Short mmCIF file of C-alpha atoms in Angstrom, two decimals:
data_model
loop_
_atom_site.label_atom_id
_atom_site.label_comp_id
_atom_site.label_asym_id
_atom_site.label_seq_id
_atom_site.Cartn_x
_atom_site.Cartn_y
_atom_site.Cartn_z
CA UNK A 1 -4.07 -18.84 -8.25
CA UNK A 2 -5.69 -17.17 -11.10
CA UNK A 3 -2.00 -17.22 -13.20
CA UNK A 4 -2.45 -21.25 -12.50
CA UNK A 5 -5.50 -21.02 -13.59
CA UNK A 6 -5.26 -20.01 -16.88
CA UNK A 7 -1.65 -21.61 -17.05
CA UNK A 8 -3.65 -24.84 -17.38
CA UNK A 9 -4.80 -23.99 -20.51
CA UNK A 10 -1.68 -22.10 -21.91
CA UNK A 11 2.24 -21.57 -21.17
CA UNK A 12 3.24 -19.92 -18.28
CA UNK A 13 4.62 -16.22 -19.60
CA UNK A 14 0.91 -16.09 -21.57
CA UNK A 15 -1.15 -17.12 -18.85
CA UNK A 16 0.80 -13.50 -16.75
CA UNK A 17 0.19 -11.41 -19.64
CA UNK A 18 -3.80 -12.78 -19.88
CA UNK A 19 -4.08 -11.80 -15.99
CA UNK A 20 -2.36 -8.69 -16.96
CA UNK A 21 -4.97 -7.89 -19.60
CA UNK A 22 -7.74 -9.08 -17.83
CA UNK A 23 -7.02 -7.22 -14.47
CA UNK A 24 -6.53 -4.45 -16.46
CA UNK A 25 -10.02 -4.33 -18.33
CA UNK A 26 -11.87 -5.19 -14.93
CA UNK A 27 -9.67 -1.83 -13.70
CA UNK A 28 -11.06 0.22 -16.43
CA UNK A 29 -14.52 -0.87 -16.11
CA UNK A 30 -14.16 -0.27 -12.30
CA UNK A 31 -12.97 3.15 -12.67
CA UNK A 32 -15.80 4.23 -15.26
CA UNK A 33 -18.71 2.95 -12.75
CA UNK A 34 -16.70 4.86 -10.24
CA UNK A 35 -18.13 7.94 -8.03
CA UNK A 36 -16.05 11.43 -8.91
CA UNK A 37 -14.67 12.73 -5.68
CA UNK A 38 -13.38 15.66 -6.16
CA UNK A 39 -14.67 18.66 -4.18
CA UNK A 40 -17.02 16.42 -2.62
CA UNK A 41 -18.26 17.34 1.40
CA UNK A 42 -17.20 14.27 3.65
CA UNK A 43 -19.08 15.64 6.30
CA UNK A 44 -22.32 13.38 6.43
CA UNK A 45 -22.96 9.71 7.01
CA UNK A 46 -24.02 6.77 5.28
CA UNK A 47 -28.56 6.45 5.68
CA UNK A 48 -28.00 3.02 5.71
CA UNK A 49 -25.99 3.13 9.23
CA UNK A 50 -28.06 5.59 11.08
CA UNK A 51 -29.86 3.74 14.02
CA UNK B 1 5.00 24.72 16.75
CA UNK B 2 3.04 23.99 12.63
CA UNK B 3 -0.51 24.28 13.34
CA UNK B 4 -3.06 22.54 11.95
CA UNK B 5 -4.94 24.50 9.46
CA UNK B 6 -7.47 23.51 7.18
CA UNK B 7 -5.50 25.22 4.46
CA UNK B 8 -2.32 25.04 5.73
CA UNK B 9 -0.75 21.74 3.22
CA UNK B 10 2.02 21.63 6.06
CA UNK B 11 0.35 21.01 9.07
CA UNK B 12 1.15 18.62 11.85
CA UNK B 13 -1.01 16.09 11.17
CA UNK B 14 0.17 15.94 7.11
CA UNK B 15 3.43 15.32 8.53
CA UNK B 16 3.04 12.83 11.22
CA UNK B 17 1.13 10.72 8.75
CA UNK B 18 3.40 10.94 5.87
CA UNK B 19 6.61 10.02 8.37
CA UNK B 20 4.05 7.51 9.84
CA UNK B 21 4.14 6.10 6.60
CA UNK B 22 7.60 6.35 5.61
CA UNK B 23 8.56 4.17 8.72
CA UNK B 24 5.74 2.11 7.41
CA UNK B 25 6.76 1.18 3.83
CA UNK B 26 10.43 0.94 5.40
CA UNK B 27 9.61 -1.37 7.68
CA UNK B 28 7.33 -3.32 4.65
CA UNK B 29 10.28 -3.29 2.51
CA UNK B 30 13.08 -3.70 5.29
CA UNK B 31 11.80 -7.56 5.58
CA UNK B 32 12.02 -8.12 1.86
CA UNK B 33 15.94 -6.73 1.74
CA UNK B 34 16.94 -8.58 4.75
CA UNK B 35 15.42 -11.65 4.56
CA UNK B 36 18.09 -13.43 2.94
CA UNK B 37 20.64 -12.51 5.69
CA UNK B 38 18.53 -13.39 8.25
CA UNK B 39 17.08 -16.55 7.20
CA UNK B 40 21.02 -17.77 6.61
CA UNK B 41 21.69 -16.70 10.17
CA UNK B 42 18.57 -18.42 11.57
CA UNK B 43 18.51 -21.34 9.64
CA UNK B 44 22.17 -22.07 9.73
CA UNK B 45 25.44 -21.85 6.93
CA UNK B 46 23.90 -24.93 5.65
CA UNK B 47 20.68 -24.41 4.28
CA UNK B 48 19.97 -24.40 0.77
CA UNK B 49 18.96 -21.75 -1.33
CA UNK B 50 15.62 -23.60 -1.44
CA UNK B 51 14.65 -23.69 1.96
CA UNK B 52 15.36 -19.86 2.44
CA UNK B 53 13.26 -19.21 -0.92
CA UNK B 54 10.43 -21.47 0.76
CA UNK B 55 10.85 -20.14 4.24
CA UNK B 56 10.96 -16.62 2.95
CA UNK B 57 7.95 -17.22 0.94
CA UNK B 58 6.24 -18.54 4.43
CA UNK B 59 7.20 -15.49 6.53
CA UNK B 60 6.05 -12.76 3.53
CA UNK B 61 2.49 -14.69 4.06
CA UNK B 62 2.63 -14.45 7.59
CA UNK B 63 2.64 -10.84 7.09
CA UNK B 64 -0.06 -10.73 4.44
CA UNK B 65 -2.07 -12.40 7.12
CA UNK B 66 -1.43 -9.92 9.42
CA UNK B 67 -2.53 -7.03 6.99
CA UNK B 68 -5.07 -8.11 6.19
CA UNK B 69 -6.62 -9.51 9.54
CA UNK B 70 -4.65 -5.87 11.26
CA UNK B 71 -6.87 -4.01 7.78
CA UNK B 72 -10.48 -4.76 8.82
CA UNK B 73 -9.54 -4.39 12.68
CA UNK B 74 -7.78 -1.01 12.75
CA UNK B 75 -10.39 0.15 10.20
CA UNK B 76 -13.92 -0.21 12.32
CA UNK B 77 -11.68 0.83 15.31
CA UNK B 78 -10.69 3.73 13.73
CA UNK B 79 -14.55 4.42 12.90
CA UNK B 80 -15.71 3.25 16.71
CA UNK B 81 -12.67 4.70 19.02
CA UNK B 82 -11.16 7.64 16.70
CA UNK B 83 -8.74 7.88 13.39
CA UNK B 84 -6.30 8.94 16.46
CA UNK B 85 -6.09 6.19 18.64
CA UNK B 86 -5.60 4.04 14.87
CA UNK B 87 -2.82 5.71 13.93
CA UNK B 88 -0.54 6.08 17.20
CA UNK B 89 -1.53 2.56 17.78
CA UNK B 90 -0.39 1.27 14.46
CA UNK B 91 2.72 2.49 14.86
CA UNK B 92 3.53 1.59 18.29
CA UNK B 93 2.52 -2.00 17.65
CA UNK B 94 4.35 -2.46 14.46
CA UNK B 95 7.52 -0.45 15.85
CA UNK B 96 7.61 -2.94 18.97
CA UNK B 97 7.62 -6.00 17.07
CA UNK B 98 10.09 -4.83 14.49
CA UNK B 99 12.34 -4.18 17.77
CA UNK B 100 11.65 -7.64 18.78
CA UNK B 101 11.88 -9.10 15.38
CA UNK B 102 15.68 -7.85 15.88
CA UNK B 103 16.00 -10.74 18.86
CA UNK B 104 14.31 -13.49 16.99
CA UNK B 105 16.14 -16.44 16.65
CA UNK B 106 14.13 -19.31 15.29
CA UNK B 107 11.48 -19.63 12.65
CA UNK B 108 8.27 -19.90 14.59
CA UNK B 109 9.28 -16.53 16.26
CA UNK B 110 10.06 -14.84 13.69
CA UNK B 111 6.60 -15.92 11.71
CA UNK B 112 4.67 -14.61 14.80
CA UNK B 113 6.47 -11.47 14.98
CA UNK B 114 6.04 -10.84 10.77
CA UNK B 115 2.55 -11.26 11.24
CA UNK B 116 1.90 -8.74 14.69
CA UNK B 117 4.21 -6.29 11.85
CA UNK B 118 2.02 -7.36 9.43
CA UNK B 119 -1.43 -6.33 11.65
CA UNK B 120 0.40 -3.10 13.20
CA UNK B 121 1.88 -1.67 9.78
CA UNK B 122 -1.74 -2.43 8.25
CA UNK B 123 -3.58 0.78 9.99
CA UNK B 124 -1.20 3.54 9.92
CA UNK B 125 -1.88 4.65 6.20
CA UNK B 126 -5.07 4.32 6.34
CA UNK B 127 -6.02 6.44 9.62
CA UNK B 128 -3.70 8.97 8.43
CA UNK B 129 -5.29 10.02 5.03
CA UNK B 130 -8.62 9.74 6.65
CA UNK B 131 -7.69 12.08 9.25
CA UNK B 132 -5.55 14.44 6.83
CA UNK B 133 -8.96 14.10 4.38
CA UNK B 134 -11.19 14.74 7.22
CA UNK B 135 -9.32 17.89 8.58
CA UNK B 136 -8.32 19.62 5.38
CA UNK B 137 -10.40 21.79 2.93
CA UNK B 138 -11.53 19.77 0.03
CA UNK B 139 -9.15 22.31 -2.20
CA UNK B 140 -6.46 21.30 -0.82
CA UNK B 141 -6.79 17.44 0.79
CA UNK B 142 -5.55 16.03 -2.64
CA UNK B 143 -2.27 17.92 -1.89
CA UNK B 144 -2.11 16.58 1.75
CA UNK B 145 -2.42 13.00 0.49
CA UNK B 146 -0.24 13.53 -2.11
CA UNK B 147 2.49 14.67 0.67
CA UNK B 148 1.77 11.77 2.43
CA UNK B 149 2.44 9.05 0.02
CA UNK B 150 5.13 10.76 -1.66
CA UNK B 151 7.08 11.06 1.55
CA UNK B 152 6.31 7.74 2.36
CA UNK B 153 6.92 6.27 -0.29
CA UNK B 154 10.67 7.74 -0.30
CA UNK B 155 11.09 5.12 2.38
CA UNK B 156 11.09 2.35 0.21
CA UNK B 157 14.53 4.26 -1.44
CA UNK B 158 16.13 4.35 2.26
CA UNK B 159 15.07 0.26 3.59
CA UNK B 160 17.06 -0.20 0.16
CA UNK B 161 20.08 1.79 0.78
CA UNK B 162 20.18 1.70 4.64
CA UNK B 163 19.40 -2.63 3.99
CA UNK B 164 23.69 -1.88 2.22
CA UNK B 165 24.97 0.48 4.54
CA UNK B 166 23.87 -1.36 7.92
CA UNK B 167 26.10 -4.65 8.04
CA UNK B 168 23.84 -6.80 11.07
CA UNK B 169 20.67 -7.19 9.85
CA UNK B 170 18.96 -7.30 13.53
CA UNK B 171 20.14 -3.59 13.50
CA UNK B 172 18.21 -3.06 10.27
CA UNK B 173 15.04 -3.48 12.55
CA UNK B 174 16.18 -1.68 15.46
CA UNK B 175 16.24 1.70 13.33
CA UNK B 176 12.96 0.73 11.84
CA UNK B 177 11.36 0.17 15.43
CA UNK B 178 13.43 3.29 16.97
CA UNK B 179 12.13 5.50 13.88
CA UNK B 180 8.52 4.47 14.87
CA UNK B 181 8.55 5.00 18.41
CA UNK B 182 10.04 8.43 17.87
CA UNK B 183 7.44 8.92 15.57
CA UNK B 184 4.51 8.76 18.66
CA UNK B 185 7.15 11.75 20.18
CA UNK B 186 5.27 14.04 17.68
CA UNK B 187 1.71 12.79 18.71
CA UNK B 188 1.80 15.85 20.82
CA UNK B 189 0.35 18.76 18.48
CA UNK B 190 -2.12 16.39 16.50
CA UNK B 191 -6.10 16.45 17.09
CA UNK B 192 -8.75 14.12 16.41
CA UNK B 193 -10.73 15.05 13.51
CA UNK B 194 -13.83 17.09 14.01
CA UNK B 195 -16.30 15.10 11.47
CA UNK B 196 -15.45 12.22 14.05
CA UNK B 197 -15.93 14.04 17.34
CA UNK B 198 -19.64 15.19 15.95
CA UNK B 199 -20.44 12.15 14.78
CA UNK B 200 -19.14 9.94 18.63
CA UNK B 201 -21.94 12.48 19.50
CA UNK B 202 -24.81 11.03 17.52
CA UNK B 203 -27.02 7.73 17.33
CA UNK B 204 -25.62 6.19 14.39
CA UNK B 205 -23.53 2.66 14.06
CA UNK B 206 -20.07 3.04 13.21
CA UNK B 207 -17.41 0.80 11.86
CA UNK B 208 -20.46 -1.86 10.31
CA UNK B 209 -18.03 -3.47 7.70
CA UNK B 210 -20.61 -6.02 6.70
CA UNK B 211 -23.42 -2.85 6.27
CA UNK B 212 -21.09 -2.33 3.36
CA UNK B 213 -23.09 -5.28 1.84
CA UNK B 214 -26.14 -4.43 2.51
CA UNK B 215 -26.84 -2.69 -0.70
CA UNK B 216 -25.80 -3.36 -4.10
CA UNK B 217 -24.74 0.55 -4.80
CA UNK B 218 -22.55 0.44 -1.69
CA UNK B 219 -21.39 -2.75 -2.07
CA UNK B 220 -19.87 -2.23 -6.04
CA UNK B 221 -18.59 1.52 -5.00
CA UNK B 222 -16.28 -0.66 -2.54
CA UNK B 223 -15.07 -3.31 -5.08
CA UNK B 224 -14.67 -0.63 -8.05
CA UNK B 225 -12.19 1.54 -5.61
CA UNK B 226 -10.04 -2.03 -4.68
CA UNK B 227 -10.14 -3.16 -8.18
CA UNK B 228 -9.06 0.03 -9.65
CA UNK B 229 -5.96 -0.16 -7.87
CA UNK B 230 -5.49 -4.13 -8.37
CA UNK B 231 -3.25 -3.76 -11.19
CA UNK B 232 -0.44 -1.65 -8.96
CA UNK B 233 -0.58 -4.96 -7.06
CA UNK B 234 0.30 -6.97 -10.49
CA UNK B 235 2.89 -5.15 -11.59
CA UNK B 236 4.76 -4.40 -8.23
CA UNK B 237 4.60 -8.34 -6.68
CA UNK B 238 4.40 -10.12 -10.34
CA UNK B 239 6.26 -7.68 -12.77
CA UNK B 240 9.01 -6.33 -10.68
CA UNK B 241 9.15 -9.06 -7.62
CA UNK B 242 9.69 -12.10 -10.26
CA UNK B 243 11.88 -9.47 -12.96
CA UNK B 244 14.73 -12.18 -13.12
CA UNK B 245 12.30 -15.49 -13.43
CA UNK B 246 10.06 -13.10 -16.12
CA UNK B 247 12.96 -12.25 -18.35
CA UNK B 248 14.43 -15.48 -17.83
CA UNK B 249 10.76 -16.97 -19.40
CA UNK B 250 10.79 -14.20 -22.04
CA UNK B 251 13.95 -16.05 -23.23
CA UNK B 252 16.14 -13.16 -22.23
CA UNK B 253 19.90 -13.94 -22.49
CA UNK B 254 22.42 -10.90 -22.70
CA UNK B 255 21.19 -9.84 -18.91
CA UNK B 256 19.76 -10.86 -15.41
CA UNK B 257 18.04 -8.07 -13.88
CA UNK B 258 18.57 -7.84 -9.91
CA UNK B 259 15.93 -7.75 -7.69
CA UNK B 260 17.52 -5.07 -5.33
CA UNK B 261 17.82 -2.78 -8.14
CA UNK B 262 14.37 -3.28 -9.73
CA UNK B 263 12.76 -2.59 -6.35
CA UNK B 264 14.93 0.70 -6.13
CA UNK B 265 13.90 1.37 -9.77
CA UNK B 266 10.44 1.02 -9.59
CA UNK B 267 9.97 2.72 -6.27
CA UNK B 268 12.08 5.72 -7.40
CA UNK B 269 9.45 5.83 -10.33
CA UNK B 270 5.74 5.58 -7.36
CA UNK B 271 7.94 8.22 -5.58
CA UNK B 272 7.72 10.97 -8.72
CA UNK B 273 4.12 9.17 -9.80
CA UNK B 274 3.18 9.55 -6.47
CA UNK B 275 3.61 12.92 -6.83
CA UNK B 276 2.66 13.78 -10.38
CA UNK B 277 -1.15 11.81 -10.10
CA UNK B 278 -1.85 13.71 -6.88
CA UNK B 279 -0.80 17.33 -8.42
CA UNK B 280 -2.60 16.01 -11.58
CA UNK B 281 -5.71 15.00 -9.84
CA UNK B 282 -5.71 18.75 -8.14
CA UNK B 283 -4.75 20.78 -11.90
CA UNK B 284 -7.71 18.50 -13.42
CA UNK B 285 -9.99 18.96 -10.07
CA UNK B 286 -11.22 15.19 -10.99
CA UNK B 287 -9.63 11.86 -9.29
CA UNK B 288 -11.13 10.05 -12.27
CA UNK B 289 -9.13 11.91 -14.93
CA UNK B 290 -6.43 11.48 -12.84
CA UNK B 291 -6.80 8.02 -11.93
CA UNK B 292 -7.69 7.22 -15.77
CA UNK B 293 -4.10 8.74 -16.92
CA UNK B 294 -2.08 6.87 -14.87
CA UNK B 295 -3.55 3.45 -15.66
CA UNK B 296 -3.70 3.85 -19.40
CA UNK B 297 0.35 4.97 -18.64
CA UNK B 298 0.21 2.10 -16.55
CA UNK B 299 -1.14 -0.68 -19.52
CA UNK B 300 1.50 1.10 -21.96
CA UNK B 301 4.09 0.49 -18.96
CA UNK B 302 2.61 -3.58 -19.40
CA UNK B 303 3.20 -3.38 -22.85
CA UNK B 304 6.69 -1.73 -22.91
CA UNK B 305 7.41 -4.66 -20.28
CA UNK B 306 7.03 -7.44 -22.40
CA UNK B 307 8.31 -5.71 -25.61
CA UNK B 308 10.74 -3.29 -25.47
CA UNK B 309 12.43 -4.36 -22.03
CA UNK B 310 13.46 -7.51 -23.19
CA UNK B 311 15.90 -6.03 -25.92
CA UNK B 312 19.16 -4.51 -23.12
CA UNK B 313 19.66 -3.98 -19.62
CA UNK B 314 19.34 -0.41 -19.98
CA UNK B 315 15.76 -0.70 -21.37
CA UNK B 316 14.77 -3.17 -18.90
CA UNK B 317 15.70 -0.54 -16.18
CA UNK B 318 13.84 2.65 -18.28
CA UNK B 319 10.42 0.32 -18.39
CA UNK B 320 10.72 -0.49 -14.52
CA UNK B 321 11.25 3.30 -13.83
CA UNK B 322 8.64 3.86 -16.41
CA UNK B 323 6.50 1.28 -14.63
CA UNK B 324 6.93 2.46 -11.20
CA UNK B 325 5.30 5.70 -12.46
CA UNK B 326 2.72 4.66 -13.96
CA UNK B 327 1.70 2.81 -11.02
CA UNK B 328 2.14 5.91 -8.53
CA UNK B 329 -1.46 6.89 -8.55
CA UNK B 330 -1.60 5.37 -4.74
CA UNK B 331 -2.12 8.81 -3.47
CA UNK B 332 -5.12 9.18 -5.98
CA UNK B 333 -6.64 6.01 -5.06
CA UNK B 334 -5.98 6.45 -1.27
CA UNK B 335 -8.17 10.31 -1.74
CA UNK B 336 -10.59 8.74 -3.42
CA UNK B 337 -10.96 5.79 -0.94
CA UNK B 338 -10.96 8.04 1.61
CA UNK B 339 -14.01 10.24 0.06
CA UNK B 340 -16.19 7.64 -1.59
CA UNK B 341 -18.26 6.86 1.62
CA UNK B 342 -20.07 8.83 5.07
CA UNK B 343 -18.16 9.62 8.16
CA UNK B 344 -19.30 6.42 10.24
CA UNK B 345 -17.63 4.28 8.03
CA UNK B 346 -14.72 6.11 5.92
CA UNK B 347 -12.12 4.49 8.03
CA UNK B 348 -13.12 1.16 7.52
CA UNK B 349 -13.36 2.18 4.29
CA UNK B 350 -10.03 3.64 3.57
CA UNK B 351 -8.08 1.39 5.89
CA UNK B 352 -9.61 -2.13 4.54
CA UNK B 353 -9.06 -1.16 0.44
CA UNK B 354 -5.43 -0.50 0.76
CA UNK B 355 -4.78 -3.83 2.62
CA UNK B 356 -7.34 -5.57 0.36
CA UNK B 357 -5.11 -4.63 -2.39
CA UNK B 358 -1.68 -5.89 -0.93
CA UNK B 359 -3.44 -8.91 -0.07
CA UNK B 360 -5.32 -9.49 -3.71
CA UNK B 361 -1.26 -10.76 -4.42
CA UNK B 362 -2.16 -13.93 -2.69
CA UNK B 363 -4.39 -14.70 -5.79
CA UNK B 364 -1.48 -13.99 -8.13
CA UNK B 365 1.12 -16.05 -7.07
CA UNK B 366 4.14 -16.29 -10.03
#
């Protein structure tokens, strides 16, 4: 869908590697805004669910 | 009998979740290396290669279907009924219907029985690294999901080899369905987590998928963990599932790369990446640095693909290994999935983002 996408405005191989590069930005970005994990206690529960 | 320790990276439950998942990702990948023998025995000697491609194509969404459907359903069980019940259920349902799936003999039946695979192989991963998570020490639950994909991810290698060795394709999918149901032999010796038993014990909803929405710092912690891992998704179903029609585009003459052999490639590469992010992830003590290594190895691995790879066979097959790799920080994003949110809804959680992922392929078609 998205390859289409952009393969209306380009050939087909540039349109993958523009997915590629864009998926791979919104990836980075992701992981930035991401929560570190590591050594974190699982043992509570989210406020939002508690009735 | 292996108990099940909080330290102990061995235990009974690391194990029955990381053969869970073995039978799992054989039984994904079993479909994909028989489907050519089976469609030509189904459809008859004299369909085209066209109608097998297109039929092939139909049955592989049938399953996404199924995952994704089987995703959010095994995940708020999981968080109402227990990470147990989830896991042994996965595997029985998905290990009946790839028994059946040996019998099928037309189209429509084999569609219906791709997609109850599909929505049984969809909560076994998931259950099991919330329950391994859940049960281990925080030092050392990065090394029990790193056991677990590593081992399951070997089973990829064997649908490959066992898809050449195994001449009937219907007894392809008896092994995977026989593998399965001795699987739920070992359920004996494997306990419910304790952060779920407490929490069955107090006033809170469990399983809300949609409470996930509810607030803007819940709802972009969710889409950051699935679209961190997108880009596995590109490379495995765009990058190594179209290799020939990619280098074919790149106008790549002296070679035609093999599917078979990419998938063996690449998987023998998420095997050993697999590996290497988790015991990175635990030298580092951060999932981020972890995570972060493996996709900026993962945007070289892009790179080498449309570069280097083009120029012989040999360094086609180097940039899928290379690839594969770089893309083996599953077992990362599965801890991290698994620790990101509370106890009432981590299963949803960490069984929906997995199958989210597999199904974000639908928007990528090549």
């Amino acid at each position: 869908m998205l390859i289409d996408l952009i393969g209306l405005y380009t050939n087909r191989i540039e349109a993958i590697i523009i997915t590629g590069v864009i998926l791979f930005v919104i990836a980075i970005i992701s992981l930035w805004k991401l929560e570190e994990t590591f050594n974190k206690d699982l043992n509570y529960l989210e406020e939002s669910h508690i009735v | 009998m292996i108990k099940q320790s909080k330290d102990n990276v061995f235990n009974m439950l690391v194990i029955v979740a990381a053969l869970g998942y073995f039978v799992d990702i054989y039984d994904l990948l079993l479909f994909l290396v028989e489907r050519r023998d089976s469609l030509k025995e189904i459809l008859g000697a004299t369909a085209s290669n066209d109608e097998i491609q297109r039929v092939g194509k139909q049955l592989l969404n049938w399953q996404m279907g199924g995952m994704l459907i089987g995703g959010i359903f095994w995940g708020i069980l999981g968080d109402k009924k227990g990470r147990l019940s989830v896991l042994f259920g996965s595997i029985l349902l998905y290990s009946i219907a790839n028994i059946a799936n040996g019998f099928v003999q037309s189209v429509p039946q084999y569609a219906i029985l791709r997609f109850i695979s599909g929505f049984g192989l969809a909560g076994e991963l998931g259950a099991g690294i919330t329950l391994v998570s859940e049960t281990m020490s925080k030092e050392k639950r990065g090394i029990g999901t790193m056991i677990v994909a590593t081992i399951g991810v070997f089973g990829a290698v064997v649908a490959g080899f066992m898809g050449n060795v195994i001449e009937n394709w219907r007894y392809s999918f008896f092994l995977g369905g026989g593998m399965g149901l001795a699987l739920l032999l070992m359920r004996i010796g494997v306990f419910e987590s304790g952060m779920f038993e407490s929490v069955k014990e107090k006033k809170v909803a469990r399983g809300n998928i949609l409470s996930l929405f509810k607030s803007r710092k819940n709802t972009f912690k969710y889409l950051n963990i699935i679209l961190v891992a997108v880009p596995v998704w590109y490379v495995m179903g765009v990058l190594v599932g179209f290799a020939p029609e990619m280098m074919d585009k790149l106008g790549v003459k002296s070679f035609v790369p093999e599917n078979g052999k990419c998938v063996m490639f690449a998987y023998l590469g998420i095997t050993i990446g697999d590996f290497g992010s988790g015991l990175l992830s635990q030298l580092l003590k951060s999932r981020k640095k972890a995570l972060g290594t493996f996709l900026f190895l993962t945007g070289i691995g892009i790179v080498l693909y449309f570069t280097v790879a083009t120029y012989s066979e040999a360094a086609f097959y180097s940039t899928i290994l290379f690839i594969g790799f770089a893309t083996g920080y599953w077992a990362v994003f599965m801890s991290t999935a698994s620790e990101l949110f509370g106890t009432n809804i981590r299963a949803t959680v960490t069984t929906t983002a997995p199958n989210f992922v597999r199904g974000s392929l639908i928007l990528l078609p090549c």
